[in-house]
Amino acid sequence: MLLTLAALAVAAALAGHRLVPDAGGVAVLLDSGLPWLGLLLPVLAVVALVTRARRGLLALVAPVLVWTVMFGTAFLPGAASGPGDLSVITQNLYAGNPDPRRTLAELADRGADLVAVQEMANRSAATALDEAYPHHVVVGTVGLWSRHPIRDHRPLDLGLGWPRALRARVATPGGDVVVLVAHLGSARPGATTDRDRSLAGLAEAVRAEGPRLLVLGDLNTASTDRRMGSLTDALRDAQREAGTGLGFTWPAAFPVTRPDHVLFRGLTAVDADVVRTDGSDHRAATARFALRGPTS
């Protein structure tokens, strides 16, 4: 009986996590750790087999199916493929990075067309990017480096009282693409006010933009967070569309969640991945897009 209840509880937590009240910061923890509930399933299965609990074993079918529908398809190869016309990488540099110059040089060496950086405490550390990219814009601690001309740019107000985001219009060979680079407020159990306010500001900015848009940055919001829908209702997720795996980026040593995102519309994602760089506590998120042909 207890095994059956445990199996059904896991299924309910997976399928109905958005209905769980956010009391004491439970919602952030549950939403961010949602994929990891799958680790309970083999444990429950072993217990059911050892104790010969047939009903408990049958009850496990429900959470296994729910988890597979929610996360299992992420481990299949991305549907789209091809060379792509525009490559991007986004990296939270980490304010406590012992050698930010080295990290930024690694980003430059990767050769993406667009490089988005957040939490850049020392502007002078970006020498390698300045030398490799003819166009760039920096606002506060966020920046964008581009191989293609930046037609215009401006700070983006996310309601935090200090600059944490920018908007740039990039003239790519396939036409203009608006790029938003953002570092949203921090989110911790019981303390998500700044994150929620800045997320709402970013969602408002996304709604005001045209059909061709990229959003790059550390959004301090897991891909499974209930509040992420304010963005993914209007944008698509490159990792989900063209990557393999769940794309966890934080913490860098052993990632357990994905606060770093490449979101888009009006383009076709052909590849997405996560790469580790030295010095940062986040891994970098990468993606490639086709600018011509069918749009997503």
Coordinates of C-alpha atoms in Angstrom, one line a residue:
M1 CA 0.0 0.0 0.0
L2 CA 2.8 2.4 0.9
L3 CA 4.6 1.7 -2.3
T4 CA 1.4 2.4 -4.3
L5 CA 0.9 5.7 -2.5
A6 CA 4.6 6.6 -3.1
A7 CA 4.4 5.9 -6.8
L8 CA 1.2 7.8 -7.2
A9 CA 2.6 10.7 -5.2
V10 CA 5.6 10.9 -7.5
A11 CA 3.3 10.9 -10.6
A12 CA 1.2 13.6 -9.0
A13 CA 4.2 15.8 -8.2
L14 CA 5.5 15.5 -11.8
A15 CA 2.2 16.1 -13.5
G16 CA 0.8 18.6 -11.1
H17 CA 3.8 20.5 -9.8
R18 CA 2.4 23.8 -11.0
L19 CA -0.5 23.3 -8.6
V20 CA 1.7 22.9 -5.5
P21 CA 1.4 26.1 -3.4
D22 CA 4.6 28.2 -3.1
A23 CA 4.8 28.0 0.6
G24 CA 8.2 28.5 2.1
G25 CA 9.9 28.4 -1.3
V26 CA 8.8 24.8 -2.0
A27 CA 7.8 25.7 -5.6
V28 CA 11.3 26.8 -6.7
L29 CA 12.8 23.7 -5.2
L30 CA 10.2 21.3 -6.7
D31 CA 10.1 22.9 -10.1
S32 CA 13.9 23.2 -10.4
G33 CA 14.5 19.6 -9.3
L34 CA 11.6 18.1 -11.1
P35 CA 13.6 15.8 -13.5
W36 CA 15.4 14.4 -10.5
L37 CA 12.2 12.8 -9.2
G38 CA 12.9 10.2 -11.8
L39 CA 15.7 8.8 -9.6
L40 CA 13.0 7.6 -7.1
L41 CA 11.5 5.3 -9.7
P42 CA 14.2 2.6 -9.9
V43 CA 14.5 2.7 -6.1
L44 CA 10.7 2.1 -5.7
A45 CA 10.9 -0.6 -8.4
V46 CA 13.6 -2.5 -6.5
V47 CA 11.7 -2.3 -3.3
A48 CA 8.5 -3.6 -5.1
L49 CA 10.4 -6.5 -6.6
V50 CA 12.2 -7.4 -3.3
T51 CA 8.9 -7.3 -1.3
R52 CA 6.9 -8.8 -4.2
A53 CA 4.5 -5.9 -4.0
R54 CA 2.6 -6.5 -7.3
R55 CA 0.3 -3.5 -6.8
G56 CA 3.2 -1.2 -6.1
L57 CA 5.0 -2.4 -9.2
L58 CA 1.9 -1.8 -11.3
A59 CA 1.4 1.6 -9.7
L60 CA 4.9 2.6 -10.9
V61 CA 3.7 2.5 -14.5
A62 CA 2.0 5.9 -13.9
P63 CA 5.1 7.9 -12.8
V64 CA 7.3 6.2 -15.4
L65 CA 4.9 7.2 -18.2
V66 CA 4.6 10.8 -16.9
W67 CA 8.4 11.2 -16.5
T68 CA 9.0 9.7 -19.9
V69 CA 6.5 12.1 -21.6
M70 CA 7.9 15.1 -19.8
F71 CA 11.7 14.4 -20.1
G72 CA 12.4 11.2 -21.9
T73 CA 12.1 12.7 -25.4
A74 CA 14.9 15.2 -24.5
F75 CA 17.4 12.3 -24.8
L76 CA 16.4 11.6 -28.4
P77 CA 18.4 13.4 -31.1
G78 CA 17.1 16.9 -32.0
A79 CA 14.6 16.8 -34.9
A80 CA 16.3 19.6 -36.9
S81 CA 19.8 19.3 -38.4
G82 CA 22.0 21.2 -40.8
P83 CA 24.9 23.6 -40.9
G84 CA 23.1 26.7 -39.7
D85 CA 23.7 30.4 -40.6
L86 CA 24.0 31.9 -37.1
S87 CA 25.8 30.4 -34.0
V88 CA 25.4 31.8 -30.5
I89 CA 26.8 31.2 -27.1
T90 CA 25.7 32.6 -23.7
Q91 CA 27.8 32.5 -20.5
N92 CA 27.4 33.7 -17.0
L93 CA 31.0 34.7 -16.3
Y94 CA 30.7 34.5 -12.5
A95 CA 31.6 37.6 -10.5
G96 CA 34.1 35.6 -8.5
N97 CA 35.8 34.2 -11.5
P98 CA 39.6 34.0 -10.7
D99 CA 40.6 34.5 -14.3
P100 CA 37.8 36.1 -16.4
R101 CA 40.2 36.9 -19.2
R102 CA 40.8 33.2 -19.7
T103 CA 37.1 32.4 -19.7
L104 CA 36.3 35.1 -22.2
A105 CA 39.2 34.0 -24.4
E106 CA 37.7 30.5 -24.4
L107 CA 34.4 32.0 -25.6
A108 CA 36.2 33.9 -28.4
D109 CA 38.0 30.7 -29.5
R110 CA 34.8 28.9 -29.9
G111 CA 34.0 31.2 -32.8
A112 CA 30.3 31.8 -32.4
D113 CA 28.7 34.6 -34.4
L114 CA 27.1 36.1 -31.2
V115 CA 28.6 35.9 -27.7
A116 CA 26.4 37.0 -24.8
V117 CA 28.0 37.5 -21.4
Q118 CA 26.4 38.1 -18.0
E119 CA 27.9 38.9 -14.6
M120 CA 31.0 40.6 -16.1
A121 CA 32.4 42.5 -13.2
N122 CA 35.5 43.7 -15.0
R123 CA 34.9 45.2 -18.5
S124 CA 38.7 45.3 -19.2
A125 CA 38.8 41.5 -19.0
A126 CA 37.0 41.2 -22.4
T127 CA 40.1 42.0 -24.5
A128 CA 40.0 38.7 -26.4
L129 CA 36.4 39.3 -27.4
D130 CA 37.1 42.9 -28.4
E131 CA 39.9 41.7 -30.6
A132 CA 37.9 38.8 -32.2
Y133 CA 34.6 40.6 -32.7
P134 CA 34.3 44.0 -34.6
H135 CA 30.9 44.9 -33.0
H136 CA 29.9 44.9 -29.3
V137 CA 27.7 46.6 -26.8
V138 CA 28.0 46.4 -23.0
V139 CA 25.4 47.5 -20.5
G140 CA 26.3 47.2 -16.8
T141 CA 27.4 43.6 -16.3
V142 CA 25.9 42.2 -19.5
G143 CA 27.3 42.4 -23.0
L144 CA 26.9 41.2 -26.6
W145 CA 29.8 40.6 -29.1
S146 CA 28.9 40.1 -32.7
R147 CA 30.6 39.3 -36.0
H148 CA 27.8 41.1 -37.7
P149 CA 27.0 44.9 -37.5
I150 CA 24.9 46.0 -34.5
R151 CA 22.5 48.5 -36.1
D152 CA 21.2 49.9 -32.8
H153 CA 21.1 49.0 -29.1
R154 CA 19.8 50.2 -25.8
P155 CA 19.5 49.2 -22.1
L156 CA 16.5 47.1 -21.2
D157 CA 14.7 48.0 -18.0
L158 CA 13.7 44.9 -16.1
G159 CA 12.4 46.8 -13.1
L160 CA 15.4 46.0 -10.9
G161 CA 16.8 49.6 -10.6
W162 CA 20.1 48.8 -12.2
P163 CA 21.1 47.6 -15.7
R164 CA 20.9 43.8 -16.1
A165 CA 19.8 43.5 -19.8
L166 CA 20.2 45.0 -23.2
R167 CA 18.4 45.0 -26.6
A168 CA 20.4 45.0 -29.8
R169 CA 19.4 44.7 -33.5
V170 CA 22.0 42.7 -35.4
A171 CA 22.3 42.8 -39.2
T172 CA 23.0 39.2 -40.1
P173 CA 23.5 38.1 -43.8
G174 CA 20.0 36.6 -43.5
G175 CA 18.3 39.8 -42.3
D176 CA 18.0 41.7 -39.0
V177 CA 17.6 39.7 -35.8
V178 CA 16.7 41.4 -32.5
V179 CA 18.8 40.0 -29.6
L180 CA 17.9 40.5 -25.9
V181 CA 20.7 39.6 -23.4
A182 CA 19.5 39.4 -19.8
H183 CA 20.6 38.4 -16.3
L184 CA 17.4 38.2 -14.2
G185 CA 17.3 38.6 -10.5
S186 CA 18.3 35.8 -8.2
A187 CA 15.8 33.1 -7.1
R188 CA 16.2 31.3 -3.9
P189 CA 13.6 29.4 -1.8
G190 CA 11.3 32.0 -0.3
A191 CA 13.1 34.8 -2.1
T192 CA 12.1 35.2 -5.7
T193 CA 10.7 38.7 -5.8
D194 CA 13.6 40.2 -7.9
R195 CA 13.5 37.2 -10.2
D196 CA 9.8 37.4 -10.6
R197 CA 9.8 41.1 -11.3
S198 CA 12.6 40.9 -13.8
L199 CA 11.0 37.9 -15.5
A200 CA 7.8 39.8 -15.9
G201 CA 9.8 42.7 -17.4
L202 CA 11.5 40.5 -19.9
A203 CA 8.3 38.8 -20.9
E204 CA 6.8 42.3 -21.5
A205 CA 9.8 43.2 -23.7
V206 CA 9.4 39.9 -25.6
R207 CA 5.8 40.6 -26.3
A208 CA 6.7 44.0 -27.7
E209 CA 9.2 42.6 -30.3
G210 CA 8.6 41.5 -33.8
P211 CA 8.7 38.0 -35.3
R212 CA 12.5 37.4 -35.3
L213 CA 13.9 37.3 -31.9
L214 CA 16.7 35.7 -29.8
V215 CA 16.8 35.8 -25.9
L216 CA 20.1 34.9 -24.4
G217 CA 21.2 34.8 -20.8
D218 CA 21.1 33.6 -17.2
L219 CA 17.4 33.8 -16.5
N220 CA 17.7 32.3 -13.0
T221 CA 14.7 30.3 -13.9
A222 CA 14.8 26.5 -14.5
S223 CA 13.4 25.2 -17.8
T224 CA 10.9 23.3 -15.6
D225 CA 9.9 26.4 -13.5
R226 CA 6.2 27.2 -13.6
R227 CA 7.0 30.8 -14.3
M228 CA 9.0 30.0 -17.4
G229 CA 5.8 29.8 -19.3
S230 CA 5.6 33.6 -19.5
L231 CA 8.5 33.3 -21.9
T232 CA 8.0 29.9 -23.6
D233 CA 4.4 30.8 -24.5
A234 CA 5.9 33.3 -26.9
L235 CA 9.3 31.7 -27.6
R236 CA 10.8 28.3 -28.4
D237 CA 13.7 26.7 -26.5
A238 CA 16.8 25.8 -28.6
Q239 CA 17.9 23.0 -26.2
R240 CA 14.5 21.4 -26.4
E241 CA 14.1 21.9 -30.1
A242 CA 17.6 20.8 -31.3
G243 CA 19.7 19.6 -28.4
T244 CA 20.1 16.2 -26.8
G245 CA 19.6 15.8 -23.0
L246 CA 18.3 18.2 -20.5
G247 CA 21.0 20.8 -21.0
F248 CA 21.7 21.5 -17.3
T249 CA 24.2 24.4 -16.8
W250 CA 24.4 25.0 -13.0
P251 CA 26.5 24.4 -11.0
A252 CA 29.3 23.9 -13.5
A253 CA 31.0 21.0 -11.6
F254 CA 27.8 18.9 -11.5
P255 CA 24.9 20.7 -13.2
V256 CA 21.5 19.9 -11.7
T257 CA 19.3 22.5 -13.3
R258 CA 19.2 24.9 -16.3
P259 CA 18.9 28.6 -15.6
D260 CA 20.9 29.6 -18.7
H261 CA 18.8 29.7 -21.9
V262 CA 18.8 30.3 -25.6
L263 CA 15.2 31.1 -26.6
F264 CA 14.0 32.2 -30.0
R265 CA 11.3 32.7 -32.6
G266 CA 11.3 33.3 -36.3
L267 CA 14.4 31.1 -36.8
T268 CA 15.0 27.4 -37.1
A269 CA 17.2 25.8 -34.4
V270 CA 19.5 23.2 -36.0
D271 CA 21.7 22.4 -33.0
A272 CA 22.0 23.1 -29.3
D273 CA 24.5 22.1 -26.6
V274 CA 26.1 22.9 -23.3
V275 CA 29.9 23.4 -22.9
R276 CA 32.1 23.9 -19.8
T277 CA 34.5 26.8 -19.6
D278 CA 37.2 27.4 -17.0
G279 CA 36.5 29.7 -14.1
S280 CA 32.7 30.1 -14.2
D281 CA 30.2 28.4 -11.9
H282 CA 27.9 28.1 -14.9
R283 CA 28.3 26.1 -18.1
A284 CA 27.7 27.9 -21.3
A285 CA 24.7 27.3 -23.5
T286 CA 25.2 27.2 -27.3
A287 CA 22.9 27.0 -30.4
R288 CA 23.0 27.2 -34.1
F289 CA 20.2 28.5 -36.3
A290 CA 19.1 28.6 -39.9
L291 CA 18.1 32.1 -40.9
R292 CA 16.7 31.1 -44.3
G293 CA 13.9 28.7 -45.2
P294 CA 11.0 27.7 -42.9
T295 CA 10.8 29.6 -39.6
S296 CA 10.0 28.2 -36.2

